[in-house]
CSV table of C-alpha atoms (C1' of nucleotides) in Angstrom, one decimal:
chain,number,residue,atom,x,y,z
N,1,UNK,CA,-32.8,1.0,-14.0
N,2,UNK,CA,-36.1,1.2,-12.4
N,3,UNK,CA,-35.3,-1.5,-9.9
N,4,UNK,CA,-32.7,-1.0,-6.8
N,5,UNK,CA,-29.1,-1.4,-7.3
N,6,UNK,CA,-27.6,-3.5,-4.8
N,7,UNK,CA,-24.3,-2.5,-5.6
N,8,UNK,CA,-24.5,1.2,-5.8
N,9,UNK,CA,-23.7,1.8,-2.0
N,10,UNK,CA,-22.3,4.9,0.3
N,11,UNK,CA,-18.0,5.0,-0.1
N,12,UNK,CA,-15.8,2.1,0.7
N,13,UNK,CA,-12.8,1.2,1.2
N,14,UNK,CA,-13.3,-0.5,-1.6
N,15,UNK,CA,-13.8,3.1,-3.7
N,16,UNK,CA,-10.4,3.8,-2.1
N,17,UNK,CA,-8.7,0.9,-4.0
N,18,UNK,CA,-10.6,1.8,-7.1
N,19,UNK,CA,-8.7,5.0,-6.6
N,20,UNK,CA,-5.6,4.3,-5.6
N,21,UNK,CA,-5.5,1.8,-8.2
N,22,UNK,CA,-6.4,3.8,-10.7
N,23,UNK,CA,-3.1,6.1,-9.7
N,24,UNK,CA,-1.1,3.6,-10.5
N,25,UNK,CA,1.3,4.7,-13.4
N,26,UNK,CA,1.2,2.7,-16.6
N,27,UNK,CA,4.6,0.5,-16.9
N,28,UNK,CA,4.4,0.4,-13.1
N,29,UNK,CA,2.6,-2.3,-10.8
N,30,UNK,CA,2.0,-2.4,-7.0
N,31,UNK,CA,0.8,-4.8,-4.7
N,32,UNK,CA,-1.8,-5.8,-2.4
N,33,UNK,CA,0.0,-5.4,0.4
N,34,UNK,CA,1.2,-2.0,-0.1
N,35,UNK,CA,-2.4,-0.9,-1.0
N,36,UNK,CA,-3.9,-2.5,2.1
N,37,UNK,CA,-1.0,-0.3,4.1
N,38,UNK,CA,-1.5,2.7,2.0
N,39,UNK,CA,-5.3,2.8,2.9
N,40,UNK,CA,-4.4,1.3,6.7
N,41,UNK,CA,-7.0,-1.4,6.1
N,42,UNK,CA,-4.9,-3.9,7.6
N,43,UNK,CA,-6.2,-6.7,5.4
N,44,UNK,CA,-4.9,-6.9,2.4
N,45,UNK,CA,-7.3,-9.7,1.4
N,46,UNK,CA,-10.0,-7.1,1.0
N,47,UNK,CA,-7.7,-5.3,-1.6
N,48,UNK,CA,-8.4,-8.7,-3.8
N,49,UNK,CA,-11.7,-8.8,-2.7
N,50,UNK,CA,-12.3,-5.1,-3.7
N,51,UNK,CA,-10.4,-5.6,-6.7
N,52,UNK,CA,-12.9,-8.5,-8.0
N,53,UNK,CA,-15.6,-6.6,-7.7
N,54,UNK,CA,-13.3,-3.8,-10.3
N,55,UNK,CA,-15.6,-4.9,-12.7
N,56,UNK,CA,-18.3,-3.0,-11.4
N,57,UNK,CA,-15.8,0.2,-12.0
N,58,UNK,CA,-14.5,1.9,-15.0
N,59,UNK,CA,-11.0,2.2,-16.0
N,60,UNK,CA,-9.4,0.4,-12.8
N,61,UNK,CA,-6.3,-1.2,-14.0
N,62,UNK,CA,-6.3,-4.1,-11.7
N,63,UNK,CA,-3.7,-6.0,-14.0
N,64,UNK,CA,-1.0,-3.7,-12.3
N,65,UNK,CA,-1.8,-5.1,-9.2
N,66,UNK,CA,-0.4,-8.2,-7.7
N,67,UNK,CA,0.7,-10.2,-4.7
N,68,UNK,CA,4.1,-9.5,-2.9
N,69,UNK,CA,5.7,-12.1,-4.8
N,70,UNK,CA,5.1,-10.6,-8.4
N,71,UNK,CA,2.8,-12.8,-9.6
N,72,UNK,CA,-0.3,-12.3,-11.6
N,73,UNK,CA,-2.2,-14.0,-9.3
N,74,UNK,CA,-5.7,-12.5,-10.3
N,75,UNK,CA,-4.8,-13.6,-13.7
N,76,UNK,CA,-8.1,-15.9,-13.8
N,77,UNK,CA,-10.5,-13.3,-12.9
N,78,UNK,CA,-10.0,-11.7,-16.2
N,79,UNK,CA,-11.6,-12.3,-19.0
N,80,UNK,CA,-8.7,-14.3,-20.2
N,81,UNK,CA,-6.0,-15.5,-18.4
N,82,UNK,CA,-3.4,-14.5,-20.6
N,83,UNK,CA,-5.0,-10.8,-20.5
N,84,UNK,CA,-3.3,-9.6,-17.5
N,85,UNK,CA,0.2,-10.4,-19.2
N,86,UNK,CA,-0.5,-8.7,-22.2
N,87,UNK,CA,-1.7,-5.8,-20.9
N,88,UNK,CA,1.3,-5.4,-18.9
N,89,UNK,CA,3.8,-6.4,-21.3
N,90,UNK,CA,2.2,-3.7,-23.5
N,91,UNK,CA,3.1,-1.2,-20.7
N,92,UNK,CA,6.4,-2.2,-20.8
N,93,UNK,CA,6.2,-4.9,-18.0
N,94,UNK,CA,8.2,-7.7,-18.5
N,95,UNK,CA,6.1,-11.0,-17.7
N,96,UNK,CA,7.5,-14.1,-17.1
N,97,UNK,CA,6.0,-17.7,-16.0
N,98,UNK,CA,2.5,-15.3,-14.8
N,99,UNK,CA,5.2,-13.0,-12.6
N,100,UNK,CA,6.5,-9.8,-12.8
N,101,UNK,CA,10.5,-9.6,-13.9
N,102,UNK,CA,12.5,-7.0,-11.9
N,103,UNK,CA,9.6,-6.7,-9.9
N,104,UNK,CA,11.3,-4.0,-7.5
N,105,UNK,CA,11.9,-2.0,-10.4
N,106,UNK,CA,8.6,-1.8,-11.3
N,107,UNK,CA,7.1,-1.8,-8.1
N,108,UNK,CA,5.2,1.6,-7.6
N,109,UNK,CA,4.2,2.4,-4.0
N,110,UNK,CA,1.2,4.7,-3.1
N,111,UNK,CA,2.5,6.7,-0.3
N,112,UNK,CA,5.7,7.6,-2.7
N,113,UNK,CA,3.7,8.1,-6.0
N,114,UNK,CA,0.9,10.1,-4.3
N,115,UNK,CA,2.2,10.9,-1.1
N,116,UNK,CA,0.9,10.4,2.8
N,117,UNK,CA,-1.4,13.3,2.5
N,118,UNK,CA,-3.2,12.0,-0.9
N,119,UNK,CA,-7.0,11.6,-0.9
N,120,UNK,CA,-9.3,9.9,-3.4
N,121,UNK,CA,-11.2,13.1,-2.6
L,1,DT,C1',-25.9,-17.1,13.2
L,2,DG,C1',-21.6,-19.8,12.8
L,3,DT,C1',-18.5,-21.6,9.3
L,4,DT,C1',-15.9,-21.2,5.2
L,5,DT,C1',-13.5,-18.9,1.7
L,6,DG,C1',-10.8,-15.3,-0.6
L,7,DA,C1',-6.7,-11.8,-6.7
L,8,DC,C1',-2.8,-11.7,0.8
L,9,DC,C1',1.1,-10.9,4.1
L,10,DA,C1',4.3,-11.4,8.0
L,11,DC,C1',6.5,-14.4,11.0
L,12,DG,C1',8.7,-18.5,13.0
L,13,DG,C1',10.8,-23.1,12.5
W,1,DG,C1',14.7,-20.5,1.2
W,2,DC,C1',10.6,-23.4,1.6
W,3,DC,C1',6.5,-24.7,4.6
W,4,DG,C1',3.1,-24.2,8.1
W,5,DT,C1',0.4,-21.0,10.9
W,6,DG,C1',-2.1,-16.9,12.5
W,7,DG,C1',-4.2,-12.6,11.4
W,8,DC,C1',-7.1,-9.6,8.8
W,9,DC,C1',-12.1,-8.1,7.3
W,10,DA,C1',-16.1,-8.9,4.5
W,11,DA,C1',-19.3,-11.7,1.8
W,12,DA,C1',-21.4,-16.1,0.6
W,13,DC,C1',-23.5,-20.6,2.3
DNA sequence: TGTTTGACCACGG
DNA sequence: GCCGTGGCCAAAC
């Protein structure tokens, strides 16, 4: 409290994942990739990045995120493994072998759900 | 200050 | 359809 916060900083792009993450529907999930082209960061190894430092922010659903190929691949940076799966699963996500089943169908895109002209602001 | 790593993705063979 | 490689940007060592 009375010291400096090292994390508090000026806006991101990592705020803009917390945000567009956030957006995403429950029952729905979305990938790196698509976030990282949403946001035109061209990197979609910073959405990760970002999203391991989602602990720092409140109410960021990161379990609906996951790589192109459906799996729950930040699985072990919750505080259980099996807590991503669950969490989907209780959305309605059908989870199986740590990946998403019928991954297209859930598959929620941020330029379709929120639109090109969306801002976090 | 240069190297390595990371919850990735697209491409070519 | 699987495997290796390059690219991408930021943080940790």
């Amino acid at each position: 409290m009375y010291l400096t916060e090292p994390m508090m900083e000026q806006p991101t792009y990592y705020d803009l994942v917390y945000a567009v993450t956030r957006q995403v529907p429950p029952g729905r999930v979305t990938t790196y990739g698509a976030i990282a082209d949403f946001l035109a960061l061209g990197a979609a190894r910073m959405v990760g990045w970002a999203l391991n430092n989602s602990f720092s922010g409140d109410g960021v659903p990161a379990h609906r995120v996951v790589n192109r190929k459906g799996e729950l691949s930040g699985r072990h940076h919750f505080p259980t493994p099996t807590m991503m799966q669950e969490l989907l699963e209780a959305e309605g996500v059908e989870v199986s072998e740590d990946r998403v089943v019928h991954m297209d169908q859930h598959f929620w895109h941020p330029a379709e759900g929120l639109g090109e002209d969306w801002e976090p602001f």
